[in-house]
Amino acid sequence: MKRSVFYISDRTGITAEMLGQALLPQFDGFEFEEATLPYIDNEEAAREAVNRINAAAVADGTPPLVFDTMVRAELRAIIRESNSIVMDMFQMFVPHLEEALGAQCQYRVGKAHSMDNLGQYESRIDAVNFALNNDDGAITKYYEQAELILVGVSRSGKTPTSLYLAMQFGIRVANYPITEEDLESPSLPKPLRPFRDKLFGLTINPDRLQQIRSERRANSRYASLEQCRMEVKEVEGIYQRENIRYLDTTSRSVEEIATKILAAVGIKRHH
Amino acid sequence: MKRSVFYISDRTGITAEMLGQALLPQFDGFEFEEATLPYIDNEEAAREAVNRINAAAVADGTPPLVFDTMVRAELRAIIRESNSIVMDMFQMFVPHLEEALGAQCQYRVGKAHSMDNLGQYESRIDAVNFALNNDDGAITKYYEQAELILVGVSRSGKTPTSLYLAMQFGIRVANYPITEEDLESPSLPKPLRPFRDKLFGLTINPDRLQQIRSERRANSRYASLEQCRMEVKEVEGIYQRENIRYLDTTSRSVEEIATKILAAVGIKRHH
């Protein structure tokens, strides 16, 4: 059954989307048609949103769901006039929070995903630049500055994980690919040896690795199952001999890989 | 006043963090000390979490706030035994959603940030790889495949924005730096001409640009205020003459820049 879902926000809409995407997959038998209406920060925009919601209600023959994170009560009141079922984040949580804190909610627009905390924001962008500049082992001279160095065979998930850790949590992550040449020696590649404590290994199922590599270079030795099996076996051998913590990335999302690594190594997320 | 805050989840904890970070900055006068406890997916882990919460309650002399997105009711019940004030996402929203949908919540673990929708997940990772491979104008031959091409002077925010659009929304974004050489000609750089409809310009306050460039190459001509002023003026001239939509990135976070661009060009977020 089709149900329209609207994410409405006076800013980016990212928090509203997160909420809906955490809750809606728990309900079976629906085809949720999602639309995000960001930057709804004045009455006219709110009334236009109401028109869109009401049009969807007519088209669907049933009221849409609305996840609303707008700060201003008068705009939320306009949205509630629509033919919809509104999940209002502030209305749900604020009474509870005000009681717990013994303080009033300030209802200021633009606190989520803003640059309010400039130092913290800049450290996230710095971390993204660090990840890009220290990607794929081309440069190893800044490993001293890294909080974490991801290692693993080619296409085991190092780059997306590094970027996610930087963007979401502001963590400075380098990554180093363990190549066939590195695997010829039984010990750690030389550039990594001084930084043993910062290393975290990624591994992956060889069949999945073959599939990923084949998309890049079909029918190459690089993408052959035999090569993938050999590299994965050897790299896991290094992790075990050298006591490097590691994680299998097969069927894990980048969010899961990133948060599992932080939990394993005990690095605090930089909020 | 110090208040401890715990984000508790059976998975990544990202949704719980988002909620807290949207709500807590609305309360003044507190110093929130945040900790995320992810992957709390069994009784023992839940009891350990309770011990940590209770220890913080004793240390703070007041009950911590807990944002809880755990799916299993028996684990949430354990957390509620702690000396804390619990904001329970499922408890808050599910009754409302069940009534609206006329369906039961399935309470399945691991729906948020999972690889459940493999095609969608892979397209996000593909988009990240596309952004990396088509960063900074080095390669321009895949612009046909881009949904969006960000342009702007060096250090105006193109790369982090491209990566965020890819990682969060699965959008394929290339970016092209408008160099001094490009600015010598009054028209669009040649590689961009066939893709006018996909272009979106970034601009930035020259003083801020000078500051950012100085961190990279202090006292260079590249980082001089005069040069920054000239480049920004020229590039804005191109945007206006060529009818390219553009946005000032100064004092906007990457989330804000990304969502403003999508709203302006009408590209749908790929959920």
Coordinates of C-alpha atoms in Angstrom, one line a residue:
Chain A
M1 CA 0.0 0.0 0.0
K2 CA 1.3 3.4 -1.0
R3 CA 1.8 6.1 1.7
S4 CA 3.3 9.4 1.1
V5 CA 5.8 10.7 3.7
F6 CA 7.0 14.2 4.0
Y7 CA 10.1 15.4 5.9
I8 CA 9.6 19.0 6.8
S9 CA 12.2 21.3 8.3
D10 CA 13.2 24.9 8.6
R11 CA 16.7 23.8 7.8
T12 CA 18.3 20.8 6.1
G13 CA 15.7 18.2 6.8
I14 CA 18.4 15.7 7.7
T15 CA 17.2 15.0 11.3
A16 CA 13.6 14.5 10.1
E17 CA 14.8 12.0 7.4
M18 CA 16.9 10.1 9.9
L19 CA 13.8 9.7 12.2
G20 CA 11.6 8.5 9.4
Q21 CA 14.2 6.1 8.1
A22 CA 14.8 4.6 11.5
L23 CA 11.0 4.1 12.1
L24 CA 9.3 3.3 8.8
P25 CA 11.2 0.2 7.8
Q26 CA 9.7 -1.4 10.9
F27 CA 6.3 -1.4 9.2
D28 CA 5.6 -4.1 6.5
G29 CA 3.4 -3.9 3.5
F30 CA 3.8 -0.3 2.7
E31 CA 5.5 1.5 -0.2
F32 CA 6.6 4.8 1.4
E33 CA 7.0 7.6 -1.1
E34 CA 9.3 10.1 0.6
A35 CA 9.8 13.7 -0.1
T36 CA 11.9 16.2 1.8
L37 CA 10.7 19.8 2.1
P38 CA 13.7 21.7 3.6
Y39 CA 14.1 25.4 4.5
I40 CA 10.4 25.8 5.3
D41 CA 11.1 28.9 7.4
N42 CA 8.2 31.3 6.7
E43 CA 4.4 31.2 6.5
E44 CA 4.2 31.2 2.7
A45 CA 6.5 28.2 2.4
A46 CA 4.6 26.4 5.2
R47 CA 1.3 27.0 3.3
E48 CA 2.8 25.7 0.1
A49 CA 4.0 22.6 2.0
V50 CA 0.4 22.1 3.2
N51 CA -0.8 22.3 -0.4
R52 CA 1.6 19.6 -1.4
I53 CA 0.6 17.4 1.6
N54 CA -3.1 17.8 0.8
A55 CA -2.6 17.0 -2.9
A56 CA -0.8 13.8 -1.9
A57 CA -3.7 13.0 0.5
V58 CA -6.1 13.3 -2.3
A59 CA -4.0 11.3 -4.7
D60 CA -3.3 8.5 -2.2
G61 CA -6.8 8.5 -0.8
T62 CA -5.3 8.5 2.7
P63 CA -3.5 11.1 4.8
P64 CA 0.3 11.3 4.4
L65 CA 2.8 10.9 7.3
V66 CA 4.7 14.1 8.2
F67 CA 7.9 14.1 10.2
D68 CA 8.4 17.7 11.3
T69 CA 11.4 19.2 13.0
M70 CA 10.5 22.9 12.6
V71 CA 11.4 25.1 15.5
R72 CA 8.7 27.8 15.2
A73 CA 5.4 26.9 16.8
E74 CA 3.4 29.0 14.4
L75 CA 4.8 27.2 11.4
R76 CA 4.2 23.8 13.0
A77 CA 0.6 24.9 13.6
I78 CA 0.2 25.6 9.9
I79 CA 1.5 22.2 9.0
R80 CA -0.9 20.6 11.5
E81 CA -3.8 22.1 9.6
S82 CA -3.0 19.8 6.6
N83 CA -4.7 16.5 6.1
S84 CA -1.9 14.4 7.5
I85 CA -0.6 12.6 10.5
V86 CA 2.2 14.7 12.0
M87 CA 5.1 13.4 14.0
D88 CA 6.4 16.5 15.6
M89 CA 9.9 16.1 17.1
F90 CA 9.7 19.2 19.3
Q91 CA 6.2 18.4 20.5
M92 CA 7.2 14.8 21.3
F93 CA 10.4 15.4 23.2
V94 CA 10.4 19.0 24.6
P95 CA 8.0 18.6 27.5
H96 CA 10.0 15.6 28.7
L97 CA 13.3 17.4 28.3
E98 CA 12.1 20.7 29.9
E99 CA 11.0 18.7 33.0
A100 CA 14.2 16.7 33.1
L101 CA 16.4 19.8 32.8
G102 CA 14.2 22.2 34.7
A103 CA 14.8 24.7 31.9
Q104 CA 13.0 26.2 29.0
C105 CA 13.5 25.1 25.4
Q106 CA 14.7 28.2 23.5
Y107 CA 13.2 27.3 20.2
R108 CA 16.0 28.9 18.2
V109 CA 16.1 28.2 14.4
G110 CA 19.1 26.5 12.9
K111 CA 20.8 24.7 15.7
A112 CA 21.1 21.3 14.0
H113 CA 23.8 20.9 11.3
S114 CA 24.8 24.5 11.6
M115 CA 28.3 26.0 12.1
D116 CA 27.4 27.1 15.6
N117 CA 30.3 25.4 17.0
L118 CA 32.8 26.7 14.5
G119 CA 35.9 25.0 15.9
Q120 CA 34.1 21.6 15.8
Y121 CA 32.8 22.2 12.3
E122 CA 36.2 23.2 11.0
S123 CA 37.8 20.1 12.6
R124 CA 35.4 17.9 10.6
I125 CA 36.3 19.6 7.3
D126 CA 40.0 19.4 8.3
A127 CA 39.5 15.7 8.9
V128 CA 37.9 15.2 5.4
N129 CA 40.9 17.0 3.9
F130 CA 43.3 14.8 6.0
A131 CA 41.5 11.7 4.8
L132 CA 41.8 12.8 1.1
N133 CA 45.4 13.8 1.4
N134 CA 46.4 10.6 3.2
D135 CA 44.3 8.2 1.1
D136 CA 45.6 5.0 -0.5
G137 CA 49.2 5.1 0.9
A138 CA 50.6 7.5 -1.6
I139 CA 51.8 9.8 1.2
T140 CA 52.8 8.2 4.5
K141 CA 54.7 11.1 6.1
Y142 CA 51.8 12.5 8.1
Y143 CA 50.9 9.2 9.9
E144 CA 52.1 10.9 13.1
Q145 CA 49.0 13.2 12.9
A146 CA 46.5 10.4 12.2
E147 CA 44.2 9.1 15.0
L148 CA 43.7 5.9 13.0
I149 CA 45.3 4.2 10.0
L150 CA 43.1 1.7 8.2
V151 CA 44.8 -1.1 6.3
G152 CA 43.6 -3.8 4.0
V153 CA 43.8 -5.2 0.5
S154 CA 42.6 -3.1 -2.5
R155 CA 38.8 -2.6 -2.5
S156 CA 38.1 -3.8 1.0
G157 CA 36.4 -0.5 2.0
K158 CA 39.2 1.7 3.4
T159 CA 38.4 4.9 1.5
P160 CA 34.7 5.3 2.1
T161 CA 35.2 4.3 5.7
S162 CA 37.9 6.9 6.2
L163 CA 35.8 9.6 4.6
Y164 CA 32.8 8.7 6.7
L165 CA 34.8 8.8 9.9
A166 CA 36.1 12.2 9.0
M167 CA 32.8 13.7 7.8
Q168 CA 30.5 12.3 10.5
F169 CA 32.8 12.2 13.5
G170 CA 35.7 14.5 12.7
I171 CA 38.3 11.8 13.1
R172 CA 41.6 12.0 11.3
V173 CA 42.1 8.8 9.4
A174 CA 44.8 7.7 7.0
N175 CA 44.5 4.5 4.9
Y176 CA 47.2 2.3 3.5
P177 CA 46.5 -0.5 0.9
I178 CA 48.3 -3.8 1.6
T179 CA 49.5 -4.7 -1.9
E180 CA 50.8 -8.0 -3.3
E181 CA 54.3 -6.7 -2.9
D182 CA 53.7 -6.0 0.8
L183 CA 52.3 -9.5 1.2
E184 CA 55.6 -11.0 0.0
S185 CA 57.1 -10.1 3.3
P186 CA 55.7 -11.8 6.4
S187 CA 55.9 -8.6 8.5
L188 CA 54.2 -5.2 8.5
P189 CA 54.9 -2.8 5.6
K190 CA 57.7 -0.5 6.7
P191 CA 55.7 2.8 6.8
L192 CA 53.2 1.2 9.2
R193 CA 55.7 -0.1 11.8
P194 CA 56.1 3.0 13.9
F195 CA 52.3 3.3 14.2
R196 CA 51.2 -0.2 15.3
D197 CA 48.8 1.2 17.9
K198 CA 46.9 3.2 15.3
L199 CA 46.4 0.4 12.9
F200 CA 43.0 -1.2 12.2
G201 CA 42.6 -3.9 9.5
L202 CA 39.7 -4.5 7.2
T203 CA 39.0 -7.8 5.6
I204 CA 36.3 -9.1 3.2
N205 CA 34.9 -12.3 1.9
P206 CA 37.0 -13.3 -1.2
D207 CA 33.8 -13.9 -3.4
R208 CA 32.5 -10.5 -2.6
L209 CA 36.0 -9.0 -3.3
Q210 CA 36.1 -10.7 -6.6
Q211 CA 32.7 -9.2 -7.5
I212 CA 33.8 -5.7 -6.5
R213 CA 37.2 -5.9 -8.3
S214 CA 35.5 -7.3 -11.4
E215 CA 33.4 -4.2 -11.7
R216 CA 36.6 -2.3 -11.9
R217 CA 38.8 -4.6 -14.0
A218 CA 36.9 -7.5 -15.4
N219 CA 38.7 -10.7 -16.2
S220 CA 42.0 -9.4 -14.8
R221 CA 44.3 -11.4 -12.5
Y222 CA 43.6 -8.7 -9.9
A223 CA 39.9 -9.6 -10.0
S224 CA 40.4 -13.4 -10.1
L225 CA 38.9 -15.4 -7.3
E226 CA 42.3 -17.1 -6.8
Q227 CA 44.1 -13.8 -6.3
C228 CA 41.3 -12.5 -4.0
R229 CA 41.5 -15.6 -1.9
M230 CA 45.3 -15.4 -1.6
E231 CA 45.4 -11.8 -0.7
V232 CA 42.6 -12.1 2.0
K233 CA 44.3 -15.1 3.5
E234 CA 47.7 -13.5 3.6
V235 CA 46.4 -10.2 5.0
E236 CA 44.4 -11.9 7.8
G237 CA 47.6 -13.8 8.6
I238 CA 49.4 -10.5 9.1
Y239 CA 46.6 -9.2 11.3
Q240 CA 46.8 -12.2 13.5
R241 CA 50.6 -12.5 13.7
E242 CA 51.0 -8.7 14.3
N243 CA 48.0 -8.5 16.7
I244 CA 46.2 -6.0 14.6
R245 CA 42.5 -5.7 15.4
Y246 CA 40.4 -6.2 12.3
L247 CA 36.8 -6.4 11.0
D248 CA 35.1 -8.1 8.2
T249 CA 33.4 -5.5 6.0
T250 CA 31.3 -7.9 3.9
S251 CA 27.6 -7.0 4.2
R252 CA 28.2 -4.1 6.6
S253 CA 27.3 -0.6 5.7
V254 CA 30.0 2.2 5.9
E255 CA 28.1 3.5 9.0
E256 CA 28.3 0.1 10.7
I257 CA 32.0 -0.4 9.8
A258 CA 32.9 3.1 11.1
T259 CA 31.0 2.8 14.4
K260 CA 32.3 -0.8 15.0
I261 CA 35.9 0.4 14.5
L262 CA 35.4 3.3 16.9
A263 CA 33.9 1.0 19.5
A264 CA 36.7 -1.5 19.1
V265 CA 39.6 1.0 19.4
G266 CA 37.9 3.2 22.0
I267 CA 38.2 6.5 20.0
K268 CA 35.6 8.9 21.1
R269 CA 33.3 10.4 18.5
H270 CA 34.1 14.1 18.3
H271 CA 30.6 15.6 18.7
Chain B
M1 CA 25.8 23.0 34.8
K2 CA 27.1 19.7 33.7
R3 CA 24.7 17.0 32.5
S4 CA 25.8 13.6 31.2
V5 CA 24.0 12.4 28.0
F6 CA 24.1 8.8 26.8
Y7 CA 23.1 7.7 23.3
I8 CA 22.2 4.1 23.4
S9 CA 21.5 1.9 20.4
D10 CA 21.6 -1.8 19.4
R11 CA 23.3 -0.6 16.2
T12 CA 25.4 2.4 15.2
G13 CA 23.9 5.0 17.6
I14 CA 23.8 7.6 14.8
T15 CA 20.0 8.2 14.9
A16 CA 20.2 8.7 18.7
E17 CA 23.0 11.2 18.4
M18 CA 21.1 13.1 15.7
L19 CA 18.1 13.4 18.0
G20 CA 20.1 14.7 20.9
Q21 CA 22.1 17.0 18.8
A22 CA 18.9 18.5 17.3
L23 CA 17.3 19.0 20.7
L24 CA 20.0 19.7 23.3
P25 CA 21.4 23.0 21.8
Q26 CA 17.9 24.5 22.5
F27 CA 18.7 24.4 26.2
D28 CA 21.0 27.1 27.6
G29 CA 23.2 27.0 30.6
F30 CA 24.2 23.3 30.4
E31 CA 27.5 21.6 29.6
F32 CA 26.4 18.4 28.0
E33 CA 28.9 15.6 28.3
E34 CA 28.0 13.1 25.6
A35 CA 28.9 9.4 25.3
T36 CA 27.6 7.0 22.7
L37 CA 27.1 3.4 23.6
P38 CA 26.5 1.5 20.3
Y39 CA 25.9 -2.1 19.6
I40 CA 24.1 -2.7 22.9
D41 CA 22.3 -5.8 21.7
N42 CA 22.2 -8.2 24.6
E43 CA 21.3 -8.2 28.3
E44 CA 24.8 -8.1 29.6
A45 CA 25.7 -5.1 27.5
A46 CA 22.5 -3.4 28.6
R47 CA 23.4 -4.0 32.2
E48 CA 26.9 -2.6 31.7
A49 CA 25.3 0.5 30.1
V50 CA 23.1 0.9 33.2
N51 CA 26.2 0.7 35.4
R52 CA 27.9 3.5 33.4
I53 CA 24.7 5.6 33.5
N54 CA 24.4 5.1 37.3
A55 CA 28.1 6.0 37.8
A56 CA 27.5 9.2 35.9
A57 CA 24.4 10.0 38.0
V58 CA 26.5 9.7 41.1
A59 CA 29.4 11.7 39.8
D60 CA 27.1 14.5 38.4
G61 CA 24.7 14.4 41.4
T62 CA 21.8 14.4 39.0
P63 CA 20.3 11.8 36.6
P64 CA 21.8 11.7 33.1
L65 CA 19.7 12.0 29.9
V66 CA 19.5 8.9 27.8
F67 CA 18.5 8.9 24.1
D68 CA 17.6 5.3 23.3
T69 CA 16.8 3.9 19.9
M70 CA 17.0 0.2 20.9
V71 CA 14.5 -2.0 19.2
R72 CA 14.1 -4.8 21.7
A73 CA 11.6 -4.0 24.5
E74 CA 13.3 -6.2 27.1
L75 CA 16.6 -4.3 26.6
R76 CA 14.9 -0.9 26.8
A77 CA 13.3 -2.0 30.0
I78 CA 16.7 -2.7 31.5
I79 CA 17.9 0.8 30.5
R80 CA 14.8 2.3 32.1
E81 CA 15.9 0.7 35.4
S82 CA 18.9 3.1 35.5
N83 CA 18.9 6.3 37.4
S84 CA 18.2 8.5 34.3
I85 CA 15.7 10.3 32.2
V86 CA 15.1 8.2 29.1
M87 CA 13.9 9.6 25.8
D88 CA 12.9 6.4 24.0
M89 CA 12.4 6.9 20.3
F90 CA 10.3 3.8 19.8
Q91 CA 8.1 4.5 22.8
M92 CA 7.5 8.1 21.6
F93 CA 6.7 7.4 18.0
V94 CA 5.4 3.9 17.6
P95 CA 1.9 4.2 19.2
H96 CA 1.3 7.2 16.9
L97 CA 2.6 5.4 13.8
E98 CA 0.8 2.2 14.5
E99 CA -2.5 4.1 14.8
A100 CA -1.8 6.1 11.6
L101 CA -0.8 3.1 9.5
G102 CA -3.2 0.6 11.1
A103 CA -0.3 -1.8 11.3
Q104 CA 2.0 -3.3 13.9
C105 CA 5.6 -2.2 14.4
Q106 CA 7.8 -5.3 13.6
Y107 CA 10.6 -4.4 16.1
R108 CA 13.3 -5.8 13.9
V109 CA 16.9 -5.1 14.9
G110 CA 19.2 -3.4 12.5
K111 CA 17.0 -1.5 10.0
A112 CA 18.6 1.9 10.3
H113 CA 22.0 2.4 8.5
S114 CA 22.0 -1.2 7.4
M115 CA 22.6 -2.7 3.9
D116 CA 19.0 -3.8 3.8
N117 CA 18.4 -2.1 0.5
L118 CA 21.6 -3.3 -1.1
G119 CA 21.0 -1.5 -4.5
Q120 CA 20.5 1.8 -2.7
Y121 CA 23.5 1.3 -0.5
E122 CA 25.8 0.4 -3.4
S123 CA 24.7 3.4 -5.3
R124 CA 25.9 5.6 -2.4
I125 CA 29.3 3.9 -2.4
D126 CA 29.4 4.2 -6.2
A127 CA 28.6 7.9 -5.8
V128 CA 31.5 8.4 -3.4
N129 CA 33.8 6.7 -5.8
F130 CA 32.5 8.9 -8.6
A131 CA 33.1 12.0 -6.6
L132 CA 36.6 11.0 -5.8
N133 CA 37.4 10.0 -9.4
N134 CA 35.9 13.3 -10.8
D135 CA 37.3 15.6 -8.1
D136 CA 39.1 18.8 -8.9
G137 CA 38.8 18.8 -12.7
A138 CA 41.7 16.4 -13.4
I139 CA 39.4 14.2 -15.4
T140 CA 36.5 15.7 -17.3
K141 CA 35.5 12.9 -19.6
Y142 CA 32.8 11.4 -17.3
Y143 CA 30.7 14.6 -16.9
E144 CA 28.0 12.9 -19.0
Q145 CA 27.4 10.6 -16.1
A146 CA 27.3 13.3 -13.4
E147 CA 24.0 14.5 -12.0
L148 CA 25.6 17.7 -10.9
I149 CA 28.9 19.5 -11.5
L150 CA 30.1 21.9 -8.8
V151 CA 32.3 24.8 -10.0
G152 CA 34.1 27.5 -8.0
V153 CA 37.5 28.9 -7.2
S154 CA 40.0 26.9 -5.3
R155 CA 39.0 26.3 -1.7
S156 CA 35.4 27.5 -2.0
G157 CA 34.1 24.2 -0.7
K158 CA 33.6 22.0 -3.8
T159 CA 35.2 18.7 -2.6
P160 CA 33.6 18.3 0.9
T161 CA 30.2 19.2 -0.6
S162 CA 30.6 16.7 -3.4
L163 CA 31.5 14.0 -1.0
Y164 CA 28.7 14.8 1.4
L165 CA 26.1 14.8 -1.5
A166 CA 27.5 11.4 -2.5
M167 CA 27.7 9.8 0.9
Q168 CA 24.4 11.1 2.4
F169 CA 22.2 11.2 -0.7
G170 CA 23.8 9.0 -3.3
I171 CA 24.1 11.8 -5.8
R172 CA 26.8 11.6 -8.5
V173 CA 28.7 14.9 -8.3
A174 CA 31.8 16.0 -10.2
N175 CA 33.6 19.2 -9.4
Y176 CA 35.7 21.6 -11.5
P177 CA 38.0 24.3 -10.1
I178 CA 37.8 27.6 -11.9
T179 CA 41.4 28.6 -12.1
E180 CA 43.1 32.0 -12.9
E181 CA 43.7 30.7 -16.4
D182 CA 40.0 30.0 -16.8
L183 CA 39.2 33.5 -15.6
E184 CA 41.2 35.1 -18.4
S185 CA 38.5 34.1 -20.8
P186 CA 35.1 35.7 -20.3
S187 CA 33.2 32.6 -21.1
L188 CA 32.8 29.1 -19.5
P189 CA 35.8 26.8 -19.4
K190 CA 35.5 24.5 -22.4
P191 CA 35.0 21.2 -20.6
L192 CA 32.0 22.6 -18.9
R193 CA 30.2 24.0 -22.0
P194 CA 28.3 20.9 -23.0
F195 CA 27.0 20.5 -19.4
R196 CA 25.6 23.9 -18.7
D197 CA 22.4 22.4 -17.1
K198 CA 24.3 20.4 -14.6
L199 CA 26.5 23.3 -13.3
F200 CA 26.1 24.9 -9.9
G201 CA 28.5 27.6 -8.7
L202 CA 30.0 28.1 -5.3
T203 CA 31.2 31.4 -4.1
I204 CA 32.7 32.7 -0.8
N205 CA 33.6 35.9 1.0
P206 CA 37.1 36.9 -0.1
D207 CA 38.3 37.5 3.5
R208 CA 37.2 34.0 4.5
L209 CA 38.8 32.6 1.3
Q210 CA 42.1 34.4 2.2
Q211 CA 42.0 32.8 5.7
I212 CA 41.4 29.3 4.3
R213 CA 44.1 29.6 1.6
S214 CA 46.6 31.0 4.1
E215 CA 46.3 27.9 6.1
R216 CA 47.4 26.0 3.0
R217 CA 50.0 28.4 1.6
A218 CA 50.8 31.3 3.9
N219 CA 52.0 34.5 2.4
S220 CA 51.6 33.3 -1.2
R221 CA 50.1 35.3 -4.0
Y222 CA 47.4 32.5 -4.1
A223 CA 46.4 33.4 -0.5
S224 CA 46.6 37.2 -0.8
L225 CA 43.4 39.2 -0.3
E226 CA 43.9 41.0 -3.6
Q227 CA 44.0 37.7 -5.5
C228 CA 41.0 36.2 -3.5
R229 CA 39.0 39.4 -4.3
M230 CA 39.8 39.3 -7.9
E231 CA 39.0 35.6 -8.4
V232 CA 35.7 35.8 -6.5
K233 CA 34.6 38.9 -8.4
E234 CA 35.5 37.3 -11.8
V235 CA 33.9 34.0 -11.0
E236 CA 30.7 35.6 -9.8
G237 CA 30.7 37.6 -13.1
I238 CA 30.8 34.3 -15.0
Y239 CA 27.9 32.9 -13.0
Q240 CA 25.8 36.0 -13.7
R241 CA 26.7 36.2 -17.4
E242 CA 26.2 32.5 -18.0
N243 CA 23.1 32.2 -15.9
I244 CA 24.6 29.6 -13.5
R245 CA 22.8 29.3 -10.2
Y246 CA 25.2 29.8 -7.3
L247 CA 25.4 29.9 -3.6
D248 CA 27.7 31.6 -1.0
T249 CA 29.3 29.0 1.2
T250 CA 30.6 31.4 3.8
S251 CA 29.3 30.5 7.3
R252 CA 27.3 27.6 5.9
S253 CA 28.0 24.0 7.0
V254 CA 28.5 21.3 4.4
E255 CA 25.1 19.9 5.2
E256 CA 23.5 23.3 4.6
I257 CA 25.4 23.8 1.3
A258 CA 24.4 20.4 0.1
T259 CA 20.7 20.6 0.9
K260 CA 20.4 24.2 -0.4
I261 CA 21.9 23.1 -3.7
L262 CA 19.5 20.1 -4.0
A263 CA 16.6 22.4 -3.2
A264 CA 17.7 25.0 -5.8
V265 CA 18.3 22.5 -8.7
G266 CA 15.4 20.2 -7.8
I267 CA 17.4 17.0 -7.6
K268 CA 15.6 14.5 -5.4
R269 CA 17.5 13.0 -2.6
H270 CA 18.0 9.3 -3.3
H271 CA 16.7 7.7 -0.1

